[in-house]
Amino acid sequence: MSSKFKFIMDEKVKVKANGKVGEINGQKLETYKYQGQVRETITYSVNFGSYQTAWYNGDQIESLERYSFDDKFEQGLLNLMIDVNLGEKKYDEVNRLNNEKKKYKDG
């Protein structure tokens, strides 16, 4: 069974139930057998300040980060490609890449 963490360390999140904002400071993956099937649970430790930490599952919190890692990687790659094409004076390609990049700014 393969699991994927929804949130990363130090990511800003909001608790859906009460609106409190904090940062992920721990992740816990538990694997166990229940009625003959292997189950996994993932919980996240959210720090709200000095001595205020609580554990939540991924459905109880939401990210306040606008982009995922993949989006940030894609933006970095587009920036690099724009720089390379500017250096080679390929302005049509720069315009195309810049239009592609706008989808991340517009949300």
CSV table of C-alpha atoms in Angstrom, one decimal:
chain,number,residue,atom,x,y,z
A,1,MET,CA,0.0,0.0,0.0
A,2,SER,CA,1.4,3.3,-1.0
A,3,SER,CA,0.6,6.6,0.7
A,4,LYS,CA,1.3,10.2,-0.2
A,5,PHE,CA,1.5,13.0,2.2
A,6,LYS,CA,-0.8,15.9,1.3
A,7,PHE,CA,1.2,18.5,3.2
A,8,ILE,CA,5.0,19.1,3.8
A,9,MET,CA,6.9,20.3,6.8
A,10,ASP,CA,6.6,24.0,7.6
A,11,GLU,CA,3.6,24.4,5.2
A,12,LYS,CA,1.0,26.9,6.4
A,13,VAL,CA,-2.4,25.3,6.9
A,14,LYS,CA,-5.8,26.3,8.2
A,15,VAL,CA,-8.0,24.0,10.4
A,16,LYS,CA,-11.4,23.8,8.5
A,17,ALA,CA,-13.5,23.5,11.7
A,18,ASN,CA,-12.3,26.6,13.5
A,19,GLY,CA,-10.2,28.6,11.1
A,20,LYS,CA,-7.0,28.5,13.2
A,21,VAL,CA,-3.8,29.0,11.1
A,22,GLY,CA,-0.6,27.1,11.9
A,23,GLU,CA,2.3,25.3,10.4
A,24,ILE,CA,2.9,21.6,9.9
A,25,ASN,CA,5.7,20.5,12.2
A,26,GLY,CA,5.2,16.8,12.1
A,27,GLN,CA,3.9,13.9,10.0
A,28,LYS,CA,2.8,10.5,11.2
A,29,LEU,CA,2.1,7.4,9.0
A,30,GLU,CA,0.5,4.5,10.8
A,31,THR,CA,0.1,1.1,9.1
A,32,TYR,CA,-2.0,-1.5,10.7
A,33,LYS,CA,-4.1,-4.6,9.8
A,34,TYR,CA,-7.9,-4.3,10.3
A,35,GLN,CA,-10.3,-7.2,9.5
A,36,GLY,CA,-7.6,-8.8,7.3
A,37,GLN,CA,-6.8,-5.7,5.3
A,38,VAL,CA,-3.8,-3.4,5.6
A,39,ARG,CA,-4.8,0.2,6.4
A,40,GLU,CA,-2.8,3.4,6.6
A,41,THR,CA,-3.6,6.6,8.4
A,42,ILE,CA,-1.7,9.8,8.0
A,43,THR,CA,-1.9,12.6,10.6
A,44,TYR,CA,-0.2,16.0,10.8
A,45,SER,CA,1.0,17.9,13.8
A,46,VAL,CA,0.1,21.6,13.4
A,47,ASN,CA,1.9,24.2,15.5
A,48,PHE,CA,-0.2,27.3,16.3
A,49,GLY,CA,2.5,29.0,18.4
A,50,SER,CA,4.3,28.4,21.7
A,51,TYR,CA,3.1,25.2,23.3
A,52,GLN,CA,0.0,25.0,21.0
A,53,THR,CA,0.2,21.9,18.9
A,54,ALA,CA,-2.6,19.5,17.8
A,55,TRP,CA,-2.8,16.5,15.5
A,56,TYR,CA,-5.2,16.4,12.5
A,57,ASN,CA,-5.9,14.1,9.6
A,58,GLY,CA,-5.6,15.5,6.0
A,59,ASP,CA,-9.3,16.1,5.6
A,60,GLN,CA,-9.4,18.4,8.7
A,61,ILE,CA,-6.9,20.9,7.4
A,62,GLU,CA,-6.3,22.8,4.1
A,63,SER,CA,-3.2,24.4,2.7
A,64,LEU,CA,-2.7,28.1,2.6
A,65,GLU,CA,0.0,27.7,0.0
A,66,ARG,CA,-1.2,28.8,-3.4
A,67,TYR,CA,0.9,26.4,-5.5
A,68,SER,CA,2.0,22.8,-5.1
A,69,PHE,CA,5.6,21.7,-5.5
A,70,ASP,CA,4.9,20.6,-9.1
A,71,ASP,CA,3.5,24.1,-10.0
A,72,LYS,CA,6.6,25.8,-8.4
A,73,PHE,CA,8.9,23.5,-10.4
A,74,GLU,CA,7.0,24.2,-13.6
A,75,GLN,CA,7.3,28.0,-13.0
A,76,GLY,CA,11.0,27.7,-12.4
A,77,LEU,CA,11.4,25.7,-15.6
A,78,LEU,CA,9.4,28.2,-17.6
A,79,ASN,CA,11.6,31.0,-16.2
A,80,LEU,CA,14.7,29.2,-17.2
A,81,MET,CA,13.4,28.5,-20.7
A,82,ILE,CA,12.4,32.2,-21.1
A,83,ASP,CA,15.9,33.2,-20.1
A,84,VAL,CA,17.5,30.8,-22.5
A,85,ASN,CA,15.3,32.0,-25.4
A,86,LEU,CA,15.9,35.6,-24.6
A,87,GLY,CA,19.6,35.0,-24.8
A,88,GLU,CA,19.1,33.4,-28.2
A,89,LYS,CA,16.8,36.2,-29.3
A,90,LYS,CA,13.9,33.9,-30.0
A,91,TYR,CA,11.2,36.4,-29.0
A,92,ASP,CA,8.2,34.4,-30.4
A,93,GLU,CA,9.1,31.5,-28.2
A,94,VAL,CA,9.5,33.9,-25.2
A,95,ASN,CA,6.0,35.2,-25.8
A,96,ARG,CA,4.6,31.7,-26.0
A,97,LEU,CA,6.3,30.7,-22.8
A,98,ASN,CA,5.2,33.9,-21.1
A,99,ASN,CA,1.6,33.2,-22.0
A,100,GLU,CA,2.0,29.6,-20.6
A,101,LYS,CA,3.3,31.1,-17.4
A,102,LYS,CA,0.2,33.4,-17.0
A,103,LYS,CA,-2.0,30.4,-16.1
A,104,TYR,CA,-0.1,30.2,-12.8
A,105,LYS,CA,-0.6,33.9,-12.0
A,106,ASP,CA,-4.3,33.9,-12.9
A,107,GLY,CA,-4.9,30.9,-10.6
